Amino acid sequence: VQLQASGGGLVQEGGSLRLSCTVSGLIFNNYAMAWFRQAPGKEREFVAAINWSGTHTYSRDSVQGRFIISRDNIKNTVDLQMNSLKPEDAAVYYCAADVSYPITPLGMHYWGNGTQVTVSS
């Protein structure tokens, strides 16, 4: 199983980035998907999740109205559109897969590599 995240980079405060995670080696539409992030010196935290069919999502309060999670069950990808980025959004972002929805952050079945997001003020 592979979850390959991409799309990170350096962006100015108020800017946008779109992260993408390409999944292989599992039946993609059997898994709920999520994004997490970890900033230096902090614990990894949940960002957003989407159910198997893409019909339901939820996210942490601090990103609501700014971040949108979506998935493509044909391409086996899950994206995170991040708008109005703030310095506190800077972190390494990870995608992950879970058979449960709502997801279980401590019990995610598969994790991808991270992609770095840096926000300059």
PDB file of N, CA and C in Angstrom, residues 18-112:
ATOM      1  N   ARG A  18      -2.770  23.522  -3.047  1.00  0.00           N
ATOM      2  CA  ARG A  18      -3.599  22.326  -3.183  1.00  0.00           C
ATOM      3  C   ARG A  18      -2.703  21.110  -3.010  1.00  0.00           C
ATOM      4  N   LEU A  19      -2.974  20.351  -1.966  1.00  0.00           N
ATOM      5  CA  LEU A  19      -2.257  19.112  -1.722  1.00  0.00           C
ATOM      6  C   LEU A  19      -3.007  17.959  -2.372  1.00  0.00           C
ATOM      7  N   SER A  20      -2.253  16.975  -2.812  1.00  0.00           N
ATOM      8  CA  SER A  20      -2.867  15.791  -3.394  1.00  0.00           C
ATOM      9  C   SER A  20      -2.199  14.546  -2.835  1.00  0.00           C
ATOM     10  N   CYS A  21      -2.976  13.507  -2.684  1.00  0.00           N
ATOM     11  CA  CYS A  21      -2.462  12.226  -2.190  1.00  0.00           C
ATOM     12  C   CYS A  21      -2.938  11.141  -3.141  1.00  0.00           C
ATOM     13  N   THR A  22      -2.005  10.449  -3.743  1.00  0.00           N
ATOM     14  CA  THR A  22      -2.327   9.360  -4.663  1.00  0.00           C
ATOM     15  C   THR A  22      -2.158   8.033  -3.939  1.00  0.00           C
ATOM     16  N   VAL A  23      -3.182   7.214  -4.005  1.00  0.00           N
ATOM     17  CA  VAL A  23      -3.226   5.969  -3.238  1.00  0.00           C
ATOM     18  C   VAL A  23      -3.183   4.767  -4.162  1.00  0.00           C
ATOM     19  N   SER A  24      -2.409   3.776  -3.783  1.00  0.00           N
ATOM     20  CA  SER A  24      -2.359   2.536  -4.549  1.00  0.00           C
ATOM     21  C   SER A  24      -2.219   1.358  -3.604  1.00  0.00           C
ATOM     22  N   GLY A  25      -2.608   0.185  -4.096  1.00  0.00           N
ATOM     23  CA  GLY A  25      -2.437  -1.024  -3.309  1.00  0.00           C
ATOM     24  C   GLY A  25      -3.594  -1.376  -2.409  1.00  0.00           C
ATOM     25  N   LEU A  26      -4.669  -0.612  -2.462  1.00  0.00           N
ATOM     26  CA  LEU A  26      -5.866  -0.949  -1.697  1.00  0.00           C
ATOM     27  C   LEU A  26      -7.098  -0.570  -2.508  1.00  0.00           C
ATOM     28  N   ILE A  27      -8.248  -1.070  -2.055  1.00  0.00           N
ATOM     29  CA  ILE A  27      -9.503  -0.717  -2.725  1.00  0.00           C
ATOM     30  C   ILE A  27      -9.912   0.647  -2.198  1.00  0.00           C
ATOM     31  N   PHE A  28      -9.616   1.669  -2.962  1.00  0.00           N
ATOM     32  CA  PHE A  28      -9.683   3.044  -2.477  1.00  0.00           C
ATOM     33  C   PHE A  28     -11.052   3.408  -1.923  1.00  0.00           C
ATOM     34  N   ASN A  29     -12.105   3.022  -2.630  1.00  0.00           N
ATOM     35  CA  ASN A  29     -13.420   3.463  -2.159  1.00  0.00           C
ATOM     36  C   ASN A  29     -13.949   2.635  -0.997  1.00  0.00           C
ATOM     37  N   ASN A  30     -13.121   1.765  -0.427  1.00  0.00           N
ATOM     38  CA  ASN A  30     -13.443   1.093   0.833  1.00  0.00           C
ATOM     39  C   ASN A  30     -12.920   1.860   2.044  1.00  0.00           C
ATOM     40  N   TYR A  31     -12.190   2.945   1.778  1.00  0.00           N
ATOM     41  CA  TYR A  31     -11.522   3.677   2.852  1.00  0.00           C
ATOM     42  C   TYR A  31     -11.965   5.127   2.921  1.00  0.00           C
ATOM     43  N   ALA A  32     -12.227   5.568   4.133  1.00  0.00           N
ATOM     44  CA  ALA A  32     -12.320   6.996   4.376  1.00  0.00           C
ATOM     45  C   ALA A  32     -10.895   7.550   4.360  1.00  0.00           C
ATOM     46  N   MET A  33     -10.790   8.808   3.981  1.00  0.00           N
ATOM     47  CA  MET A  33      -9.474   9.425   3.871  1.00  0.00           C
ATOM     48  C   MET A  33      -9.407  10.681   4.727  1.00  0.00           C
ATOM     49  N   ALA A  34      -8.198  11.000   5.137  1.00  0.00           N
ATOM     50  CA  ALA A  34      -8.028  12.169   5.999  1.00  0.00           C
ATOM     51  C   ALA A  34      -6.668  12.815   5.774  1.00  0.00           C
ATOM     52  N   TRP A  35      -6.610  14.058   6.179  1.00  0.00           N
ATOM     53  CA  TRP A  35      -5.348  14.789   6.219  1.00  0.00           C
ATOM     54  C   TRP A  35      -5.056  15.158   7.668  1.00  0.00           C
ATOM     55  N   PHE A  36      -3.794  15.017   8.018  1.00  0.00           N
ATOM     56  CA  PHE A  36      -3.289  15.425   9.311  1.00  0.00           C
ATOM     57  C   PHE A  36      -2.109  16.365   9.073  1.00  0.00           C
ATOM     58  N   ARG A  37      -1.676  17.042  10.124  1.00  0.00           N
ATOM     59  CA  ARG A  37      -0.489  17.887  10.006  1.00  0.00           C
ATOM     60  C   ARG A  37       0.290  17.872  11.307  1.00  0.00           C
ATOM     61  N   GLN A  38       1.567  18.148  11.170  1.00  0.00           N
ATOM     62  CA  GLN A  38       2.422  18.217  12.346  1.00  0.00           C
ATOM     63  C   GLN A  38       3.410  19.356  12.167  1.00  0.00           C
ATOM     64  N   ALA A  39       3.330  20.308  13.072  1.00  0.00           N
ATOM     65  CA  ALA A  39       4.258  21.431  13.086  1.00  0.00           C
ATOM     66  C   ALA A  39       5.432  21.090  13.992  1.00  0.00           C
ATOM     67  N   PRO A  40       6.570  21.740  13.797  1.00  0.00           N
ATOM     68  CA  PRO A  40       7.742  21.454  14.631  1.00  0.00           C
ATOM     69  C   PRO A  40       7.428  21.632  16.115  1.00  0.00           C
ATOM     70  N   GLY A  41       7.787  20.631  16.906  1.00  0.00           N
ATOM     71  CA  GLY A  41       7.600  20.706  18.339  1.00  0.00           C
ATOM     72  C   GLY A  41       6.172  20.473  18.801  1.00  0.00           C
ATOM     73  N   LYS A  42       5.296  20.140  17.873  1.00  0.00           N
ATOM     74  CA  LYS A  42       3.891  19.910  18.240  1.00  0.00           C
ATOM     75  C   LYS A  42       3.464  18.502  17.862  1.00  0.00           C
ATOM     76  N   GLU A  43       2.375  18.066  18.455  1.00  0.00           N
ATOM     77  CA  GLU A  43       1.845  16.765  18.130  1.00  0.00           C
ATOM     78  C   GLU A  43       1.105  16.830  16.787  1.00  0.00           C
ATOM     79  N   ARG A  44       1.033  15.686  16.145  1.00  0.00           N
ATOM     80  CA  ARG A  44       0.275  15.602  14.907  1.00  0.00           C
ATOM     81  C   ARG A  44      -1.205  15.838  15.214  1.00  0.00           C
ATOM     82  N   GLU A  45      -1.875  16.584  14.358  1.00  0.00           N
ATOM     83  CA  GLU A  45      -3.285  16.892  14.592  1.00  0.00           C
ATOM     84  C   GLU A  45      -4.117  16.640  13.339  1.00  0.00           C
ATOM     85  N   PHE A  46      -5.357  16.313  13.585  1.00  0.00           N
ATOM     86  CA  PHE A  46      -6.309  16.072  12.520  1.00  0.00           C
ATOM     87  C   PHE A  46      -6.635  17.381  11.801  1.00  0.00           C
ATOM     88  N   VAL A  47      -6.792  17.313  10.489  1.00  0.00           N
ATOM     89  CA  VAL A  47      -7.164  18.487   9.707  1.00  0.00           C
ATOM     90  C   VAL A  47      -8.553  18.314   9.084  1.00  0.00           C
ATOM     91  N   ALA A  48      -8.733  17.267   8.289  1.00  0.00           N
ATOM     92  CA  ALA A  48     -10.008  17.077   7.598  1.00  0.00           C
ATOM     93  C   ALA A  48     -10.149  15.626   7.182  1.00  0.00           C
ATOM     94  N   ALA A  49     -11.401  15.191   7.033  1.00  0.00           N
ATOM     95  CA  ALA A  49     -11.676  13.821   6.620  1.00  0.00           C
ATOM     96  C   ALA A  49     -12.836  13.790   5.635  1.00  0.00           C
ATOM     97  N   ILE A  50     -12.877  12.732   4.850  1.00  0.00           N
ATOM     98  CA  ILE A  50     -13.936  12.557   3.854  1.00  0.00           C
ATOM     99  C   ILE A  50     -14.338  11.092   3.829  1.00  0.00           C
ATOM    100  N   ASN A  51     -15.623  10.846   3.650  1.00  0.00           N
ATOM    101  CA  ASN A  51     -16.093   9.466   3.695  1.00  0.00           C
ATOM    102  C   ASN A  51     -15.796   8.737   2.383  1.00  0.00           C
ATOM    103  N   TRP A  52     -16.202   7.478   2.328  1.00  0.00           N
ATOM    104  CA  TRP A  52     -15.818   6.609   1.229  1.00  0.00           C
ATOM    105  C   TRP A  52     -16.280   7.130  -0.126  1.00  0.00           C
ATOM    106  N   SER A  53     -17.488   7.679  -0.151  1.00  0.00           N
ATOM    107  CA  SER A  53     -18.053   8.112  -1.430  1.00  0.00           C
ATOM    108  C   SER A  53     -17.780   9.573  -1.735  1.00  0.00           C
ATOM    109  N   GLY A  54     -17.255  10.299  -0.764  1.00  0.00           N
ATOM    110  CA  GLY A  54     -17.013  11.716  -0.966  1.00  0.00           C
ATOM    111  C   GLY A  54     -18.218  12.586  -0.707  1.00  0.00           C
ATOM    112  N   THR A  55     -19.251  12.027  -0.104  1.00  0.00           N
ATOM    113  CA  THR A  55     -20.498  12.780   0.110  1.00  0.00           C
ATOM    114  C   THR A  55     -20.547  13.483   1.456  1.00  0.00           C
ATOM    115  N   HIS A  56     -19.563  13.198   2.320  1.00  0.00           N
ATOM    116  CA  HIS A  56     -19.577  13.842   3.640  1.00  0.00           C
ATOM    117  C   HIS A  56     -18.157  14.144   4.055  1.00  0.00           C
ATOM    118  N   THR A  57     -17.967  15.314   4.618  1.00  0.00           N
ATOM    119  CA  THR A  57     -16.648  15.721   5.114  1.00  0.00           C
ATOM    120  C   THR A  57     -16.796  16.412   6.459  1.00  0.00           C
ATOM    121  N   TYR A  58     -15.705  16.490   7.176  1.00  0.00           N
ATOM    122  CA  TYR A  58     -15.651  17.318   8.362  1.00  0.00           C
ATOM    123  C   TYR A  58     -14.194  17.726   8.585  1.00  0.00           C
ATOM    124  N   SER A  59     -13.991  18.771   9.367  1.00  0.00           N
ATOM    125  CA  SER A  59     -12.634  19.290   9.562  1.00  0.00           C
ATOM    126  C   SER A  59     -12.518  19.963  10.923  1.00  0.00           C
ATOM    127  N   ARG A  60     -11.293  20.243  11.305  1.00  0.00           N
ATOM    128  CA  ARG A  60     -11.094  20.942  12.571  1.00  0.00           C
ATOM    129  C   ARG A  60     -11.587  22.371  12.441  1.00  0.00           C
ATOM    130  N   ASP A  61     -11.950  22.938  13.572  1.00  0.00           N
ATOM    131  CA  ASP A  61     -12.568  24.262  13.574  1.00  0.00           C
ATOM    132  C   ASP A  61     -11.686  25.320  12.916  1.00  0.00           C
ATOM    133  N   SER A  62     -10.387  25.244  13.152  1.00  0.00           N
ATOM    134  CA  SER A  62      -9.498  26.314  12.699  1.00  0.00           C
ATOM    135  C   SER A  62      -9.347  26.387  11.191  1.00  0.00           C
ATOM    136  N   VAL A  63      -9.764  25.352  10.469  1.00  0.00           N
ATOM    137  CA  VAL A  63      -9.631  25.390   9.009  1.00  0.00           C
ATOM    138  C   VAL A  63     -10.985  25.444   8.306  1.00  0.00           C
ATOM    139  N   GLN A  64     -12.053  25.382   9.066  1.00  0.00           N
ATOM    140  CA  GLN A  64     -13.374  25.416   8.427  1.00  0.00           C
ATOM    141  C   GLN A  64     -13.566  26.726   7.682  1.00  0.00           C
ATOM    142  N   GLY A  65     -14.105  26.609   6.483  1.00  0.00           N
ATOM    143  CA  GLY A  65     -14.297  27.782   5.636  1.00  0.00           C
ATOM    144  C   GLY A  65     -13.072  28.147   4.821  1.00  0.00           C
ATOM    145  N   ARG A  66     -11.938  27.509   5.099  1.00  0.00           N
ATOM    146  CA  ARG A  66     -10.704  27.799   4.358  1.00  0.00           C
ATOM    147  C   ARG A  66     -10.175  26.572   3.615  1.00  0.00           C
ATOM    148  N   PHE A  67     -10.288  25.399   4.197  1.00  0.00           N
ATOM    149  CA  PHE A  67      -9.769  24.164   3.618  1.00  0.00           C
ATOM    150  C   PHE A  67     -10.926  23.308   3.130  1.00  0.00           C
ATOM    151  N   ILE A  68     -10.716  22.684   1.981  1.00  0.00           N
ATOM    152  CA  ILE A  68     -11.729  21.784   1.418  1.00  0.00           C
ATOM    153  C   ILE A  68     -11.068  20.466   1.052  1.00  0.00           C
ATOM    154  N   ILE A  69     -11.619  19.378   1.583  1.00  0.00           N
ATOM    155  CA  ILE A  69     -11.123  18.050   1.239  1.00  0.00           C
ATOM    156  C   ILE A  69     -12.037  17.449   0.181  1.00  0.00           C
ATOM    157  N   SER A  70     -11.446  16.756  -0.773  1.00  0.00           N
ATOM    158  CA  SER A  70     -12.229  16.116  -1.832  1.00  0.00           C
ATOM    159  C   SER A  70     -11.509  14.853  -2.271  1.00  0.00           C
ATOM    160  N   ARG A  71     -12.218  13.997  -2.977  1.00  0.00           N
ATOM    161  CA  ARG A  71     -11.603  12.761  -3.449  1.00  0.00           C
ATOM    162  C   ARG A  71     -12.115  12.410  -4.839  1.00  0.00           C
ATOM    163  N   ASP A  72     -11.307  11.650  -5.536  1.00  0.00           N
ATOM    164  CA  ASP A  72     -11.675  11.140  -6.852  1.00  0.00           C
ATOM    165  C   ASP A  72     -11.486   9.631  -6.821  1.00  0.00           C
ATOM    166  N   ASN A  73     -12.595   8.902  -6.787  1.00  0.00           N
ATOM    167  CA  ASN A  73     -12.522   7.451  -6.659  1.00  0.00           C
ATOM    168  C   ASN A  73     -12.188   6.742  -7.972  1.00  0.00           C
ATOM    169  N   ILE A  74     -12.041   7.491  -9.034  1.00  0.00           N
ATOM    170  CA  ILE A  74     -11.544   6.926 -10.286  1.00  0.00           C
ATOM    171  C   ILE A  74     -10.023   7.026 -10.324  1.00  0.00           C
ATOM    172  N   LYS A  75      -9.512   8.189  -9.935  1.00  0.00           N
ATOM    173  CA  LYS A  75      -8.071   8.421  -9.944  1.00  0.00           C
ATOM    174  C   LYS A  75      -7.393   7.955  -8.664  1.00  0.00           C
ATOM    175  N   ASN A  76      -8.187   7.558  -7.667  1.00  0.00           N
ATOM    176  CA  ASN A  76      -7.637   7.145  -6.360  1.00  0.00           C
ATOM    177  C   ASN A  76      -6.810   8.259  -5.718  1.00  0.00           C
ATOM    178  N   THR A  77      -7.384   9.430  -5.694  1.00  0.00           N
ATOM    179  CA  THR A  77      -6.707  10.566  -5.093  1.00  0.00           C
ATOM    180  C   THR A  77      -7.599  11.263  -4.077  1.00  0.00           C
ATOM    181  N   VAL A  78      -6.969  11.891  -3.111  1.00  0.00           N
ATOM    182  CA  VAL A  78      -7.668  12.750  -2.165  1.00  0.00           C
ATOM    183  C   VAL A  78      -6.890  14.055  -2.113  1.00  0.00           C
ATOM    184  N   ASP A  79      -7.595  15.160  -2.240  1.00  0.00           N
ATOM    185  CA  ASP A  79      -6.981  16.464  -2.287  1.00  0.00           C
ATOM    186  C   ASP A  79      -7.371  17.306  -1.081  1.00  0.00           C
ATOM    187  N   LEU A  80      -6.531  18.276  -0.787  1.00  0.00           N
ATOM    188  CA  LEU A  80      -6.835  19.255   0.247  1.00  0.00           C
ATOM    189  C   LEU A  80      -6.558  20.634  -0.348  1.00  0.00           C
ATOM    190  N   GLN A  81      -7.622  21.354  -0.652  1.00  0.00           N
ATOM    191  CA  GLN A  81      -7.496  22.720  -1.136  1.00  0.00           C
ATOM    192  C   GLN A  81      -7.409  23.632   0.071  1.00  0.00           C
ATOM    193  N   MET A  82      -6.305  24.358   0.167  1.00  0.00           N
ATOM    194  CA  MET A  82      -6.072  25.215   1.326  1.00  0.00           C
ATOM    195  C   MET A  82      -6.054  26.663   0.866  1.00  0.00           C
ATOM    196  N   ASN A  83      -6.989  27.439   1.365  1.00  0.00           N
ATOM    197  CA  ASN A  83      -7.105  28.852   1.008  1.00  0.00           C
ATOM    198  C   ASN A  83      -6.879  29.723   2.230  1.00  0.00           C
ATOM    199  N   SER A  84      -6.605  30.984   1.982  1.00  0.00           N
ATOM    200  CA  SER A  84      -6.400  31.951   3.069  1.00  0.00           C
ATOM    201  C   SER A  84      -5.433  31.410   4.111  1.00  0.00           C
ATOM    202  N   LEU A  85      -4.311  30.923   3.652  1.00  0.00           N
ATOM    203  CA  LEU A  85      -3.355  30.281   4.545  1.00  0.00           C
ATOM    204  C   LEU A  85      -2.778  31.263   5.547  1.00  0.00           C
ATOM    205  N   LYS A  86      -2.561  30.753   6.738  1.00  0.00           N
ATOM    206  CA  LYS A  86      -2.020  31.527   7.848  1.00  0.00           C
ATOM    207  C   LYS A  86      -0.691  30.909   8.277  1.00  0.00           C
ATOM    208  N   PRO A  87       0.159  31.688   8.933  1.00  0.00           N
ATOM    209  CA  PRO A  87       1.427  31.125   9.403  1.00  0.00           C
ATOM    210  C   PRO A  87       1.228  29.900  10.289  1.00  0.00           C
ATOM    211  N   GLU A  88       0.152  29.872  11.048  1.00  0.00           N
ATOM    212  CA  GLU A  88      -0.094  28.722  11.931  1.00  0.00           C
ATOM    213  C   GLU A  88      -0.517  27.464  11.184  1.00  0.00           C
ATOM    214  N   ASP A  89      -0.756  27.569   9.886  1.00  0.00           N
ATOM    215  CA  ASP A  89      -1.043  26.388   9.078  1.00  0.00           C
ATOM    216  C   ASP A  89       0.233  25.684   8.613  1.00  0.00           C
ATOM    217  N   ALA A  90       1.366  26.310   8.807  1.00  0.00           N
ATOM    218  CA  ALA A  90       2.626  25.713   8.376  1.00  0.00           C
ATOM    219  C   ALA A  90       2.898  24.425   9.145  1.00  0.00           C
ATOM    220  N   ALA A  91       3.189  23.364   8.399  1.00  0.00           N
ATOM    221  CA  ALA A  91       3.406  22.056   9.001  1.00  0.00           C
ATOM    222  C   ALA A  91       3.757  21.070   7.898  1.00  0.00           C
ATOM    223  N   VAL A  92       4.102  19.872   8.314  1.00  0.00           N
ATOM    224  CA  VAL A  92       4.168  18.752   7.374  1.00  0.00           C
ATOM    225  C   VAL A  92       2.777  18.129   7.353  1.00  0.00           C
ATOM    226  N   TYR A  93       2.221  17.997   6.176  1.00  0.00           N
ATOM    227  CA  TYR A  93       0.880  17.454   6.007  1.00  0.00           C
ATOM    228  C   TYR A  93       0.958  16.010   5.541  1.00  0.00           C
ATOM    229  N   TYR A  94       0.130  15.163   6.165  1.00  0.00           N
ATOM    230  CA  TYR A  94       0.095  13.741   5.867  1.00  0.00           C
ATOM    231  C   TYR A  94      -1.317  13.316   5.468  1.00  0.00           C
ATOM    232  N   CYS A  95      -1.412  12.434   4.492  1.00  0.00           N
ATOM    233  CA  CYS A  95      -2.691  11.805   4.209  1.00  0.00           C
ATOM    234  C   CYS A  95      -2.719  10.419   4.856  1.00  0.00           C
ATOM    235  N   ALA A  96      -3.922   9.964   5.140  1.00  0.00           N
ATOM    236  CA  ALA A  96      -4.074   8.689   5.817  1.00  0.00           C
ATOM    237  C   ALA A  96      -5.405   8.053   5.437  1.00  0.00           C
ATOM    238  N   ALA A  97      -5.485   6.742   5.592  1.00  0.00           N
ATOM    239  CA  ALA A  97      -6.678   5.985   5.222  1.00  0.00           C
ATOM    240  C   ALA A  97      -7.200   5.203   6.415  1.00  0.00           C
ATOM    241  N   ASP A  98      -8.521   5.128   6.518  1.00  0.00           N
ATOM    242  CA  ASP A  98      -9.166   4.420   7.620  1.00  0.00           C
ATOM    243  C   ASP A  98     -10.412   3.730   7.089  1.00  0.00           C
ATOM    244  N   VAL A  99     -10.698   2.533   7.569  1.00  0.00           N
ATOM    245  CA  VAL A  99     -11.924   1.862   7.142  1.00  0.00           C
ATOM    246  C   VAL A  99     -13.136   2.453   7.843  1.00  0.00           C
ATOM    247  N   SER A 100     -12.925   3.167   8.933  1.00  0.00           N
ATOM    248  CA  SER A 100     -14.026   3.725   9.710  1.00  0.00           C
ATOM    249  C   SER A 100     -14.293   5.164   9.313  1.00  0.00           C
ATOM    250  N   TYR A 101     -15.546   5.551   9.469  1.00  0.00           N
ATOM    251  CA  TYR A 101     -15.923   6.961   9.304  1.00  0.00           C
ATOM    252  C   TYR A 101     -17.064   7.243  10.283  1.00  0.00           C
ATOM    253  N   PRO A 102     -16.925   8.243  11.129  1.00  0.00           N
ATOM    254  CA  PRO A 102     -15.778   9.137  11.280  1.00  0.00           C
ATOM    255  C   PRO A 102     -14.471   8.369  11.519  1.00  0.00           C
ATOM    256  N   ILE A 103     -13.409   8.966  11.128  1.00  0.00           N
ATOM    257  CA  ILE A 103     -12.116   8.287  11.249  1.00  0.00           C
ATOM    258  C   ILE A 103     -11.703   8.158  12.703  1.00  0.00           C
ATOM    259  N   THR A 104     -10.756   7.297  12.933  1.00  0.00           N
ATOM    260  CA  THR A 104     -10.193   7.111  14.266  1.00  0.00           C
ATOM    261  C   THR A 104      -8.735   7.547  14.203  1.00  0.00           C
ATOM    262  N   PRO A 105      -8.429   8.791  14.588  1.00  0.00           N
ATOM    263  CA  PRO A 105      -7.073   9.330  14.406  1.00  0.00           C
ATOM    264  C   PRO A 105      -5.958   8.451  14.958  1.00  0.00           C
ATOM    265  N   LEU A 106      -6.212   7.765  16.055  1.00  0.00           N
ATOM    266  CA  LEU A 106      -5.176   6.915  16.631  1.00  0.00           C
ATOM    267  C   LEU A 106      -5.162   5.527  15.994  1.00  0.00           C
ATOM    268  N   GLY A 107      -6.103   5.271  15.114  1.00  0.00           N
ATOM    269  CA  GLY A 107      -6.194   3.939  14.529  1.00  0.00           C
ATOM    270  C   GLY A 107      -6.226   3.925  13.017  1.00  0.00           C
ATOM    271  N   MET A 108      -5.643   4.954  12.397  1.00  0.00           N
ATOM    272  CA  MET A 108      -5.623   5.000  10.939  1.00  0.00           C
ATOM    273  C   MET A 108      -4.852   3.792  10.408  1.00  0.00           C
ATOM    274  N   HIS A 109      -5.388   3.205   9.360  1.00  0.00           N
ATOM    275  CA  HIS A 109      -4.793   1.980   8.849  1.00  0.00           C
ATOM    276  C   HIS A 109      -3.506   2.225   8.067  1.00  0.00           C
ATOM    277  N   TYR A 110      -3.493   3.258   7.283  1.00  0.00           N
ATOM    278  CA  TYR A 110      -2.329   3.527   6.445  1.00  0.00           C
ATOM    279  C   TYR A 110      -2.002   5.017   6.462  1.00  0.00           C
ATOM    280  N   TRP A 111      -0.711   5.297   6.413  1.00  0.00           N
ATOM    281  CA  TRP A 111      -0.218   6.670   6.395  1.00  0.00           C
ATOM    282  C   TRP A 111       0.652   6.890   5.179  1.00  0.00           C
ATOM    283  N   GLY A 112       0.587   8.097   4.667  1.00  0.00           N
ATOM    284  CA  GLY A 112       1.457   8.457   3.574  1.00  0.00           C
ATOM    285  C   GLY A 112       2.675   9.214   4.060  1.00  0.00           C
TER     286      GLY A 112
END
